[in-house]
Each structure stands twice: as C-alpha cells, then as structure tokens.
PDB file of C-alpha atoms and ligand atoms in Angstrom:
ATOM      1  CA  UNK P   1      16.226  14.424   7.040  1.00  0.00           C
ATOM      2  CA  UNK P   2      15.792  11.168   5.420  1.00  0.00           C
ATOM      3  CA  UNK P   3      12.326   8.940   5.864  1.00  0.00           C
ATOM      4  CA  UNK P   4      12.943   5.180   5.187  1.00  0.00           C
ATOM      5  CA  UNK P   5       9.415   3.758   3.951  1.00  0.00           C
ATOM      6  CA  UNK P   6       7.686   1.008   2.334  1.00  0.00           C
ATOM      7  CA  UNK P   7       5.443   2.540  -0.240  1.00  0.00           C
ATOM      8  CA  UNK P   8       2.279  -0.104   1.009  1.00  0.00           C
ATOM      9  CA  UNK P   9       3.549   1.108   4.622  1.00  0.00           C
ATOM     10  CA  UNK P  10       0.716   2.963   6.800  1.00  0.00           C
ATOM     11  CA  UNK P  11       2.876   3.279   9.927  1.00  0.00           C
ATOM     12  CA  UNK P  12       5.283   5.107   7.536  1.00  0.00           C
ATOM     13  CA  UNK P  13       2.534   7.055   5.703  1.00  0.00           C
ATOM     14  CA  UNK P  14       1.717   8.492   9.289  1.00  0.00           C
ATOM     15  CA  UNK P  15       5.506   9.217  10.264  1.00  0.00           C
ATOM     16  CA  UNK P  16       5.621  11.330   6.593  1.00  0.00           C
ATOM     17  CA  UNK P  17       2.375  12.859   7.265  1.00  0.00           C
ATOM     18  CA  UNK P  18       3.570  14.378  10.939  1.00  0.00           C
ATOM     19  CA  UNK P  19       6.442  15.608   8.812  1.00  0.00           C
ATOM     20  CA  UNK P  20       4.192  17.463   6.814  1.00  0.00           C
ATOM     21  CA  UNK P  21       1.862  18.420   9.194  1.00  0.00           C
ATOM     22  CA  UNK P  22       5.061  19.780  10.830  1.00  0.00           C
ATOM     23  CA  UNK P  23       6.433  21.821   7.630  1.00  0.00           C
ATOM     24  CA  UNK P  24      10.117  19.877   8.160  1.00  0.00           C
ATOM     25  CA  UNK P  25      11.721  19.541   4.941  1.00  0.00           C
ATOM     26  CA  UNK P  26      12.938  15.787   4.101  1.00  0.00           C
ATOM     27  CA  UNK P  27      13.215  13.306   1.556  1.00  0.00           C
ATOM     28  CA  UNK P  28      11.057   9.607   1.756  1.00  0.00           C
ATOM     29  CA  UNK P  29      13.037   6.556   0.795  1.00  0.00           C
ATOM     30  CA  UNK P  30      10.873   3.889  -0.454  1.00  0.00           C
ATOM     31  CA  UNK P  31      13.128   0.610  -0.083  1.00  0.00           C
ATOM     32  CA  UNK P  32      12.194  -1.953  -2.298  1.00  0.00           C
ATOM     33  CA  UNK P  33       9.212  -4.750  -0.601  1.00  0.00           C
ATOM     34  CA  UNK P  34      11.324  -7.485   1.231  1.00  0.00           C
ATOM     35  CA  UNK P  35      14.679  -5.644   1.077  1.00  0.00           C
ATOM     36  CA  UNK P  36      14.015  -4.034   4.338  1.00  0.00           C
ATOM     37  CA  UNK P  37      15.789  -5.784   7.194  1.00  0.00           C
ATOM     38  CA  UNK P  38      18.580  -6.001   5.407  1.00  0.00           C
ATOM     39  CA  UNK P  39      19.063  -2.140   3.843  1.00  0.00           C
ATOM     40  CA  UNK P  40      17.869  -0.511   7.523  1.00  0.00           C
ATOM     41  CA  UNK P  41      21.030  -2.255   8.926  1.00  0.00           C
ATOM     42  CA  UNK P  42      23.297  -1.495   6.251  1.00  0.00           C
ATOM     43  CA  UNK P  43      21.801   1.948   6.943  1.00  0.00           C
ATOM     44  CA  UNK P  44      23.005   1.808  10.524  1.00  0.00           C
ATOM     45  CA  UNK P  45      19.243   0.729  11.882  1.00  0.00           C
ATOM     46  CA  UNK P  46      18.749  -1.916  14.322  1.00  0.00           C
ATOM     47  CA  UNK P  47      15.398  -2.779  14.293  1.00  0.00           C
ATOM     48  CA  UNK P  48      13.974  -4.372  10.313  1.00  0.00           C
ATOM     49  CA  UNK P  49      11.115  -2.351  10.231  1.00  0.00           C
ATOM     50  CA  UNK P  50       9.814   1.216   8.668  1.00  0.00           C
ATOM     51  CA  UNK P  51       9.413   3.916   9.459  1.00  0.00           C
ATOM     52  CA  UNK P  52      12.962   4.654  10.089  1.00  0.00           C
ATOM     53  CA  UNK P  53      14.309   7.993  10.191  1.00  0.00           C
ATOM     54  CA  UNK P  54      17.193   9.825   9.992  1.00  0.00           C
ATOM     55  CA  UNK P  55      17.380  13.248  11.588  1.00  0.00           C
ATOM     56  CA  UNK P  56      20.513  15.308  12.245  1.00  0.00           C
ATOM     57  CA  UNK P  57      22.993  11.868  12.687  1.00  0.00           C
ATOM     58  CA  UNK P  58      20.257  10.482  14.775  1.00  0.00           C
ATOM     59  CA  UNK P  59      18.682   7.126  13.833  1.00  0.00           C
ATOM     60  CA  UNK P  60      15.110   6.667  15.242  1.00  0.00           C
ATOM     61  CA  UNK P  61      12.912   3.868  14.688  1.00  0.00           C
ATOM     62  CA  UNK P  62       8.798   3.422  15.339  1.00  0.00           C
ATOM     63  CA  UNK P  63       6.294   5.806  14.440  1.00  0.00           C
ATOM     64  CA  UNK P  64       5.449   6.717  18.104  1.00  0.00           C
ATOM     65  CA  UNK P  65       9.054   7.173  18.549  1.00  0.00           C
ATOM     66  CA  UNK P  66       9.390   9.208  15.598  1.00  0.00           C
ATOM     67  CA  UNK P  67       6.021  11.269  17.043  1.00  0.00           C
ATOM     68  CA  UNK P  68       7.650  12.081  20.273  1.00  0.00           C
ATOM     69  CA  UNK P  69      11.263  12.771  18.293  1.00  0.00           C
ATOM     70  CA  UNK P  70       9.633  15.659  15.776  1.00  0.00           C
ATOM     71  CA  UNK P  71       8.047  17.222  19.146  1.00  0.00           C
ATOM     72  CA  UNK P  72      10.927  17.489  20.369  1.00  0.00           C
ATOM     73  CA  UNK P  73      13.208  18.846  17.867  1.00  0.00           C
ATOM     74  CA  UNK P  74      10.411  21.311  16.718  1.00  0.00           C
ATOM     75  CA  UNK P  75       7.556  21.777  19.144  1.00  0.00           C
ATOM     76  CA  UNK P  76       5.277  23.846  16.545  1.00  0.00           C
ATOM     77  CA  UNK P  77       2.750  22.766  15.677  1.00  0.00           C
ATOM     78  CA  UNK P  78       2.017  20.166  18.581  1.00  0.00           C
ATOM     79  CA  UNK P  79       1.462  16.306  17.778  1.00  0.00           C
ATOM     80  CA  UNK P  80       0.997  16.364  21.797  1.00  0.00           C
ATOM     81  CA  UNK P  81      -1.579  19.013  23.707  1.00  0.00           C
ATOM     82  CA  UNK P  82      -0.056  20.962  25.855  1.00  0.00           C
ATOM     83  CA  UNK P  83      -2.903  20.469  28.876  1.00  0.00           C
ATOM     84  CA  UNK P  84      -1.878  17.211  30.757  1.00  0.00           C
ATOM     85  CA  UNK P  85      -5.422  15.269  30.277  1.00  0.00           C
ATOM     86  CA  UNK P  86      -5.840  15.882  26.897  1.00  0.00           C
ATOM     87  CA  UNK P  87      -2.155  14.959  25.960  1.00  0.00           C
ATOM     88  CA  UNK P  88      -2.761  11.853  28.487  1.00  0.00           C
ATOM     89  CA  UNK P  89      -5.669  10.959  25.948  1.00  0.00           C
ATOM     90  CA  UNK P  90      -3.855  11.507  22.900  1.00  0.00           C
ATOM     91  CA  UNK P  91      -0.667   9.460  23.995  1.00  0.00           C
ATOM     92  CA  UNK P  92      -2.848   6.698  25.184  1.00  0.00           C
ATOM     93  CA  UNK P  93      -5.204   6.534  21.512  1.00  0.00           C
ATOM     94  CA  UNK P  94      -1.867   6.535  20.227  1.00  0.00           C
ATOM     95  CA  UNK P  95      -0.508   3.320  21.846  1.00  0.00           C
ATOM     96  CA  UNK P  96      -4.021   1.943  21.292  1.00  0.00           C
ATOM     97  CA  UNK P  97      -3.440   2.802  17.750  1.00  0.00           C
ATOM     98  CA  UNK P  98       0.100   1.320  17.263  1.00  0.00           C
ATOM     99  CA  UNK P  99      -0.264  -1.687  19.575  1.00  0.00           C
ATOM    100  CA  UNK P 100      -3.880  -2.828  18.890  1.00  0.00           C
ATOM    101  CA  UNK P 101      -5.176  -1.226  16.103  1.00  0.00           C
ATOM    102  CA  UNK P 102      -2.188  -0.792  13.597  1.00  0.00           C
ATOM    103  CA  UNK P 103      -1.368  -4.717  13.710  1.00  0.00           C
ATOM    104  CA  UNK P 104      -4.954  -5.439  11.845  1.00  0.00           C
ATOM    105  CA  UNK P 105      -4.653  -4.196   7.813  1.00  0.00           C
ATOM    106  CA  UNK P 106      -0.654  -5.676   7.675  1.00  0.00           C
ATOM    107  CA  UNK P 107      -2.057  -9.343   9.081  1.00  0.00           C
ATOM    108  CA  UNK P 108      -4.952  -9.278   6.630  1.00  0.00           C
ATOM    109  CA  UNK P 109      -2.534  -8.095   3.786  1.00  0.00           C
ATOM    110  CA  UNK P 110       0.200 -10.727   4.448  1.00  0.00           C
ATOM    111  CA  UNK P 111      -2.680 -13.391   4.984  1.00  0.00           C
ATOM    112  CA  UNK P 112      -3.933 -12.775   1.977  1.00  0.00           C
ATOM    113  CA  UNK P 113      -0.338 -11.918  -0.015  1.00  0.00           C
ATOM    114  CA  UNK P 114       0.493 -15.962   1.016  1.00  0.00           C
ATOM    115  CA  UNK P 115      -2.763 -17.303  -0.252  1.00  0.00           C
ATOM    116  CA  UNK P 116      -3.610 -15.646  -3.430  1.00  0.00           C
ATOM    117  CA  UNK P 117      -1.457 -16.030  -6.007  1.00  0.00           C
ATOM    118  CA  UNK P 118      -3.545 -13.815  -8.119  1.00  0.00           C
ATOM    119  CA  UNK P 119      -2.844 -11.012  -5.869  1.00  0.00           C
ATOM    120  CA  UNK P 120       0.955 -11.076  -6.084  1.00  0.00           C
ATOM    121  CA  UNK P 121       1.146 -11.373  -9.631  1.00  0.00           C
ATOM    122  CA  UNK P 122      -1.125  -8.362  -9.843  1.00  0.00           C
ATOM    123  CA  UNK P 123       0.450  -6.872  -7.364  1.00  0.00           C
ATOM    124  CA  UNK P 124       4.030  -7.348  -9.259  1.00  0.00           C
ATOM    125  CA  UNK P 125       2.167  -5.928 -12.198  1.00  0.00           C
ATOM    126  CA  UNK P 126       1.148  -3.128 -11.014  1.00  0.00           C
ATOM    127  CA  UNK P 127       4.926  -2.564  -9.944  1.00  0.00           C
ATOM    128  CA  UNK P 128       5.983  -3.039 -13.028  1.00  0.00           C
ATOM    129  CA  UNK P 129       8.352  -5.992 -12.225  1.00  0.00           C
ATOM    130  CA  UNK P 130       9.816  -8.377 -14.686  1.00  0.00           C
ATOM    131  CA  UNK P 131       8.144 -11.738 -15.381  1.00  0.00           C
ATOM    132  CA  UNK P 132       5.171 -11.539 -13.226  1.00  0.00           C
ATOM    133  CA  UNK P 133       4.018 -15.185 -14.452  1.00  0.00           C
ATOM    134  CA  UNK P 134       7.393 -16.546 -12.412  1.00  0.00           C
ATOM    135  CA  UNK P 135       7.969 -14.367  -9.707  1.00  0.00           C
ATOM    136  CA  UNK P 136       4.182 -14.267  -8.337  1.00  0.00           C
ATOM    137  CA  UNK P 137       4.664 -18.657  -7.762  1.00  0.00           C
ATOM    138  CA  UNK P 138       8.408 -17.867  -6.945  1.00  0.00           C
ATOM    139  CA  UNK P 139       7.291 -15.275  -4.094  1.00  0.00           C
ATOM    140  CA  UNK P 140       4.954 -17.741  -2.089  1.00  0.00           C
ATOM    141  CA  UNK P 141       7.615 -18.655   0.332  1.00  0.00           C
ATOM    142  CA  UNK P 142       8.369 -15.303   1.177  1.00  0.00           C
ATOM    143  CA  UNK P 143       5.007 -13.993   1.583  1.00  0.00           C
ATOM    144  CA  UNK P 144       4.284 -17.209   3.652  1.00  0.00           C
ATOM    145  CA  UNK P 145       7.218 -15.923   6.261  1.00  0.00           C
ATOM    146  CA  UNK P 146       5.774 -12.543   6.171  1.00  0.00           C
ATOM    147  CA  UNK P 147       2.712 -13.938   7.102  1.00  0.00           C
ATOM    148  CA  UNK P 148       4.019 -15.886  10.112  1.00  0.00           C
ATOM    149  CA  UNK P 149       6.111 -13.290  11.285  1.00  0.00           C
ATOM    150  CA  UNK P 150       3.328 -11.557  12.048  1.00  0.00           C
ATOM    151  CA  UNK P 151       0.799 -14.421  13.341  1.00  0.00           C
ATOM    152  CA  UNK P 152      -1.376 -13.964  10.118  1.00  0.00           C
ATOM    153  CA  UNK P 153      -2.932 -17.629  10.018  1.00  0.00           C
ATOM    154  CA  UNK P 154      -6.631 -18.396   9.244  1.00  0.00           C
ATOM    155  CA  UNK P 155      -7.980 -18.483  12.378  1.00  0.00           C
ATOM    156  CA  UNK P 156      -6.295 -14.804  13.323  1.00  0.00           C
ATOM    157  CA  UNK P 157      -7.806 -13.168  10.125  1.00  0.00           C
ATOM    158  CA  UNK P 158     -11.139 -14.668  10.890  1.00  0.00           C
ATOM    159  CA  UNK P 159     -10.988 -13.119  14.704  1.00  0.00           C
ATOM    160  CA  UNK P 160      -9.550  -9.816  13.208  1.00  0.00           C
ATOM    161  CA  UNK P 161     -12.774  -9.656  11.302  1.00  0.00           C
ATOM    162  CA  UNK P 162     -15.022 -10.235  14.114  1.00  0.00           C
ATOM    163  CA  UNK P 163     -13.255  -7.226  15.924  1.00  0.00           C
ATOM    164  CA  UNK P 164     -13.116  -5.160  13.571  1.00  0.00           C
ATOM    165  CA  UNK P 165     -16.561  -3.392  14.454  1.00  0.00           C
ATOM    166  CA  UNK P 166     -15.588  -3.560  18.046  1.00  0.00           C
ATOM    167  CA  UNK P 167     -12.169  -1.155  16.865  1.00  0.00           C
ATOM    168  CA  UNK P 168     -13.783   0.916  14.303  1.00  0.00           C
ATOM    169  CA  UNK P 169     -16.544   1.732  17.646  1.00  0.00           C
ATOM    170  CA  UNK P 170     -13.277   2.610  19.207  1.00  0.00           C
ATOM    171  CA  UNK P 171     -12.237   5.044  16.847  1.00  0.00           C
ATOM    172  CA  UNK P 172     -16.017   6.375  16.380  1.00  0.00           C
ATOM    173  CA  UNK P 173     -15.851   7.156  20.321  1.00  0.00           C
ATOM    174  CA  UNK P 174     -12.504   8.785  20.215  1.00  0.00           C
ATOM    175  CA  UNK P 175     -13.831  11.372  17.369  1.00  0.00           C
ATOM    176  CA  UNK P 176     -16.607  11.916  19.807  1.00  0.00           C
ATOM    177  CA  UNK P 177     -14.680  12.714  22.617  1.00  0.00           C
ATOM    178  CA  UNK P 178     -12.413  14.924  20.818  1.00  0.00           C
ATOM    179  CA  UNK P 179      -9.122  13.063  21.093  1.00  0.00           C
ATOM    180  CA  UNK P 180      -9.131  12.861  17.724  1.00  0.00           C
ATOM    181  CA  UNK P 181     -10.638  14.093  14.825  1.00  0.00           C
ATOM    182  CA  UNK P 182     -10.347  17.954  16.309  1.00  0.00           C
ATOM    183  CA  UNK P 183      -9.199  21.300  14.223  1.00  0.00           C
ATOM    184  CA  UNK P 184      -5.509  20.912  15.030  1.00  0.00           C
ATOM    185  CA  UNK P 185      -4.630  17.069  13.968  1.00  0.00           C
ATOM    186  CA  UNK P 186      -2.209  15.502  16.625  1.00  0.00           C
ATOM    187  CA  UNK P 187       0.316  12.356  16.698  1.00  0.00           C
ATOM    188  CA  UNK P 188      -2.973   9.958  17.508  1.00  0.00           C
ATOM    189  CA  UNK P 189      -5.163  11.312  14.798  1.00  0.00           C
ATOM    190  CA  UNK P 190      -1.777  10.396  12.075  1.00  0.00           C
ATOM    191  CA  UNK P 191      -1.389   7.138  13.807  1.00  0.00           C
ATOM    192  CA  UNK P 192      -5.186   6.276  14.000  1.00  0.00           C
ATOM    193  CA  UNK P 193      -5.887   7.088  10.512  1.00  0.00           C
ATOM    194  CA  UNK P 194      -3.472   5.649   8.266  1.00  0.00           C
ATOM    195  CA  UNK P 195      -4.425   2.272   9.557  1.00  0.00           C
ATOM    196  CA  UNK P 196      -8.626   3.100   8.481  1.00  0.00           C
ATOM    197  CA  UNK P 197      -7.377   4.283   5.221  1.00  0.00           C
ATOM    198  CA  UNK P 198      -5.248   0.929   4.611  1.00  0.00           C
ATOM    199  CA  UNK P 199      -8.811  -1.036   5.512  1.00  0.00           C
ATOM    200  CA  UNK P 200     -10.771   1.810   3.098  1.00  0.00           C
ATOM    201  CA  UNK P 201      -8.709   0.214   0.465  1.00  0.00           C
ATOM    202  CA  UNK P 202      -9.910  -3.448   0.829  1.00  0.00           C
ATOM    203  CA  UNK P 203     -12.907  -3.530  -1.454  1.00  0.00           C
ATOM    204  CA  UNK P 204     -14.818  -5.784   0.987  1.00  0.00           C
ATOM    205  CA  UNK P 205     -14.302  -3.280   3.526  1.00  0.00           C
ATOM    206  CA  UNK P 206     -14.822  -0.455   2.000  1.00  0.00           C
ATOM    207  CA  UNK P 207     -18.566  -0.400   2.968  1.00  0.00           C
ATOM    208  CA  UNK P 208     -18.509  -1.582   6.448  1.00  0.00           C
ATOM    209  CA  UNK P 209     -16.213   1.699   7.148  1.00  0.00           C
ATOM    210  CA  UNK P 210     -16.146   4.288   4.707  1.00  0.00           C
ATOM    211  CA  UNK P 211     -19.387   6.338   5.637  1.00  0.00           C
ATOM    212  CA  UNK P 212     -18.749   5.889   9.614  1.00  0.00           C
ATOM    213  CA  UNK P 213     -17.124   8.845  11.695  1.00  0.00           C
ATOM    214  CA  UNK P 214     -13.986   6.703  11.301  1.00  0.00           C
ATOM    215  CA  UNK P 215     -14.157   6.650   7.387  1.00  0.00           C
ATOM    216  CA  UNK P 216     -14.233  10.162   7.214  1.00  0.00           C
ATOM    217  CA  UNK P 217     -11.804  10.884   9.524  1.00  0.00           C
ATOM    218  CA  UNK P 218      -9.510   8.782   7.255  1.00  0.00           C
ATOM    219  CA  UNK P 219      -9.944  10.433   4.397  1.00  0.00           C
ATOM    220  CA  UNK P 220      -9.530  13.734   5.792  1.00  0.00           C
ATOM    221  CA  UNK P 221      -5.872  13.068   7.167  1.00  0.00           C
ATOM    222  CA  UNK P 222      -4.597  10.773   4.605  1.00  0.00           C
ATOM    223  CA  UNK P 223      -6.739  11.206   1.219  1.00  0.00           C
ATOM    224  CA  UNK P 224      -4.558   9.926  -0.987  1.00  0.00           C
ATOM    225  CA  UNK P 225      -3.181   7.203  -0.091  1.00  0.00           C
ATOM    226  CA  UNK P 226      -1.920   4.252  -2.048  1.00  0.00           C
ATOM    227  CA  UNK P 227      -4.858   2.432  -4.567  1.00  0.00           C
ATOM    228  CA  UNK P 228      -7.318  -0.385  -4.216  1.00  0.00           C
ATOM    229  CA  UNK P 229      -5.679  -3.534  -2.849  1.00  0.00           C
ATOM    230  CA  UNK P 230      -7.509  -6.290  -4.269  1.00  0.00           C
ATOM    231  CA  UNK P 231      -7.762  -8.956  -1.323  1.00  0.00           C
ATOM    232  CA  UNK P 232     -10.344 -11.524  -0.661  1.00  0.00           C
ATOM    233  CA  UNK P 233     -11.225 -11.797   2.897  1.00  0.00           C
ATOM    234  CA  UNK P 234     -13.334 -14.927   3.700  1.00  0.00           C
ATOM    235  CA  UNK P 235     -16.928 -13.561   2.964  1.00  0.00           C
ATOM    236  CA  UNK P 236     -18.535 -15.395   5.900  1.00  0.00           C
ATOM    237  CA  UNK P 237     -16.415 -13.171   8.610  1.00  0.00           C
ATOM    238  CA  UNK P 238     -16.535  -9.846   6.906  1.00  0.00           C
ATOM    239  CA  UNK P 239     -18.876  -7.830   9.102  1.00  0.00           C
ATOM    240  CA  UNK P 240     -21.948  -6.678   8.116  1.00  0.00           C
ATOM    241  CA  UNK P 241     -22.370  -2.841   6.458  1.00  0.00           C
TER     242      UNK P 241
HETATM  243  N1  GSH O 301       4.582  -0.740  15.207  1.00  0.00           N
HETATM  244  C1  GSH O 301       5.811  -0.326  14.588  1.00  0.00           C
HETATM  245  C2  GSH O 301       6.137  -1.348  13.518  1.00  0.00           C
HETATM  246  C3  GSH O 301       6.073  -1.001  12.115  1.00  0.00           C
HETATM  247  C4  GSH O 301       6.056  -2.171  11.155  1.00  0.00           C
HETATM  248  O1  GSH O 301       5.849  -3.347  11.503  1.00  0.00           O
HETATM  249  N2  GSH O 301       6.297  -1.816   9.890  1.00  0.00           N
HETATM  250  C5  GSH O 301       6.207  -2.785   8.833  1.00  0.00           C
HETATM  251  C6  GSH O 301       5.626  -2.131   7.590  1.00  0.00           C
HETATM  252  S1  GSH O 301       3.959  -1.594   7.842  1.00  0.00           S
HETATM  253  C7  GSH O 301       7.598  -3.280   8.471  1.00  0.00           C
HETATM  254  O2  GSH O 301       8.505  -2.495   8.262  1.00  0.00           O
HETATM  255  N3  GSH O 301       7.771  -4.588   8.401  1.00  0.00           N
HETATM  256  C8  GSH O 301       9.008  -5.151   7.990  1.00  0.00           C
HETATM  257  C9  GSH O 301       9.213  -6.531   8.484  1.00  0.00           C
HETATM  258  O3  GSH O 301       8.370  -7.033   9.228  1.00  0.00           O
HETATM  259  O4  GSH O 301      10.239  -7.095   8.100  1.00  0.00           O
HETATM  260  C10 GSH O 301       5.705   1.154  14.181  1.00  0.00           C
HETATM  261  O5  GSH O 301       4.647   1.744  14.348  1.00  0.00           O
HETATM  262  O6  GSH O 301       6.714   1.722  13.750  1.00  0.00           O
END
C-alpha cells in the first residue's frame, strides 16, 4: 500500500496516521512541493491533490474517502463507532473537519508563502534546495497561484483569523461531548487534529491554542509533526491568548 503525501500536508498526515492507528503496513511517498498535479496523474490519479492512496490496484483520493476505504478493508480497530448516534457524530465532526475546518492552516500558509519572500527562501533552506537567493524571487508566481487556487487573499486571512476562536470553541465542545478526544481515537479525532497541530506550528498562534482542550488534543494524536513554520499573520487580526 502506497501513501502519496506532501511532507507540509496535514490532510495527508491524518490519512498516514489512520494507517497507523490501523497497524496496515505501507510505504508514504512524499512528492516533491508543486509537482503534485502532475505526478498523481501520471500515477493514474484524477484528482491533483494528497492524500492519495494506493491500496490493492485501487486508487482512492481524500482523506474522508481514504477513512471510510481503511474501514472497510479492515474494520479493526474502528475509525467509525459501531452505535448509530455516536458514528452519526463522528462522521459529521469529520465533514466539519475536512470542509470547514481543514481549509484554514493551507489558506494562511499559501497567503503568507506569496507574500514573504523571506519565508520561501527559508523555507527552500531548510529543504536543502539549490540557490535559495534565486529560487525564493523565482517561486513568487507559483506561490501566488497556490494562493488563489485556494481563495487565500487579504481580506480571507483576516476573516480566517476572526473565526478562528469561533472553530477552536468548536473543537473544545466536541472533546466535551466525547466525539472526539475519547480512549479509542476515531477517523474525526485524525481529521480534527492534524489541522490544530498545523496552527500549533505558527508561532503567533501558538499561544492562542496550545494550552486549550484543542491544543492538547493535538498533540496527543499527532506529536510530532513537521517544525515551526515561520509565518507572519497580520498582528492586528490574530486573536487574543
Ligand atoms: N479536502 C481534501 C483536499 C486535500 C488538499 O487540498 N490537499 C492539499 C495539500 S494539504 C493538496 O494536495 N493540494 C495540491 C493542490 O492544490 O494542487 C482532503 O481532505 O483530502
């Protein structure tokens, strides 16, 4: 079983984490930043984005689509309760997570990936690519498309920022209610917290979340993962710690 992955890629963290969580033996692809729509159709993909798996000849595409897939193929342990209101609640956290939730760290990472040229080249430093001085100026363009692609303009970044206490409540109520957060971690808790622990790694939102029910519920499915990501948000919409 093959994952296809981008190593900055939370929806693909979670997908390799349900693996895990799972015990199914596979190997993670990492394809190289940018390369992606192009290598998941010459790997017989038809959407562009990660995760992306391959399991027994199958192709299948989406991290809740990849959730309901593993079930399937091995039903222990569960990433769905077997009672029909408490799998109801999971399944529904994780479309909140995917659809509402998930879309928030990859806008304010693109944003910021167009703006800040200081960020790519340390970024492309850190990756040990050649000739950061060039290729951070050279990449604007690029990162600029990502950025649109995915609606990541000014005024979207700002309003991101002014919801983010208004998610992170979410997530706090969802621990509460025990849909997530419980002994045995399920497909919403994988989806749910990769996305905190991307936002745990943006040093001006580190405080804000990291010592709410939501913080710790991040670092207790996905501790390690991936380093501080320098960005700078626009200080006057960061919320309040
Ligand atoms: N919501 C989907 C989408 C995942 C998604 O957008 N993945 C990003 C990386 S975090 C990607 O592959 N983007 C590539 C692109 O936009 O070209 C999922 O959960 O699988």
């Amino acid at each position: 079983m093959t994952l296809y992955s981008l190593a900055p890629s939370h929806p693909a963290r979670a997908a390799h984490l349900m693996l895990d969580h799972k015990g199914i033996e596979h190997r993670v692809v990492n394809l190289p930043a940018g390369s992606q729509p192009i290598a998941l159709r010459a790997l017989g993909f038809r959407g562009a984005t990660v995760p992306a798996l391959k399991l027994d000849g199958r192709r299948v595409q989406g991290s809740r689509q990849i959730s309901q897939a593993l079930d399937e193929l091995q039903p222990d342990p569960p990433l769905f309760p077997a009672d029909p209101d408490a799998r109801a609640a999971v399944k529904e956290a994780e479309r909140w997570g995917e659809g509402a939730y998930q879309p928030v760290p990859r806008r304010m990472f693109r944003w910021a990936l167009s703006q800040d040229g200081d960020l790519r080249r340390h970024l492309i430093e850190q990756d040990r690519m050649p000739a950061p001085a060039l290729t951070a100026p050279a990449m604007q363009p690029v990162a600029a498309l990502f950025a649109r692609a995915v609606g990541a303009d000014d005024a979207r970044i700002r309003s991101d920022l002014s919801e983010l206490p208004r998610h992170l409540d979410h997530v706090d109520e969802l621990i509460a209610a025990g849909t997530i957060g419980g002994e045995e971690l399920n497909a919403a808790d994988f989806q749910i917290a990769t996305t905190t622990r991307v936002l745990l790694n943006f040093p001006q939102l580190r405080p804000v979340i990291q010592s709410r029910p939501a913080g710790e519920h991040a670092m207790r499915v996905a501790p390690r993962f991936g380093r501080e990501i320098p960005i700078r948000l626009p200080d006057d919409s960061v919320p309040a710690a």
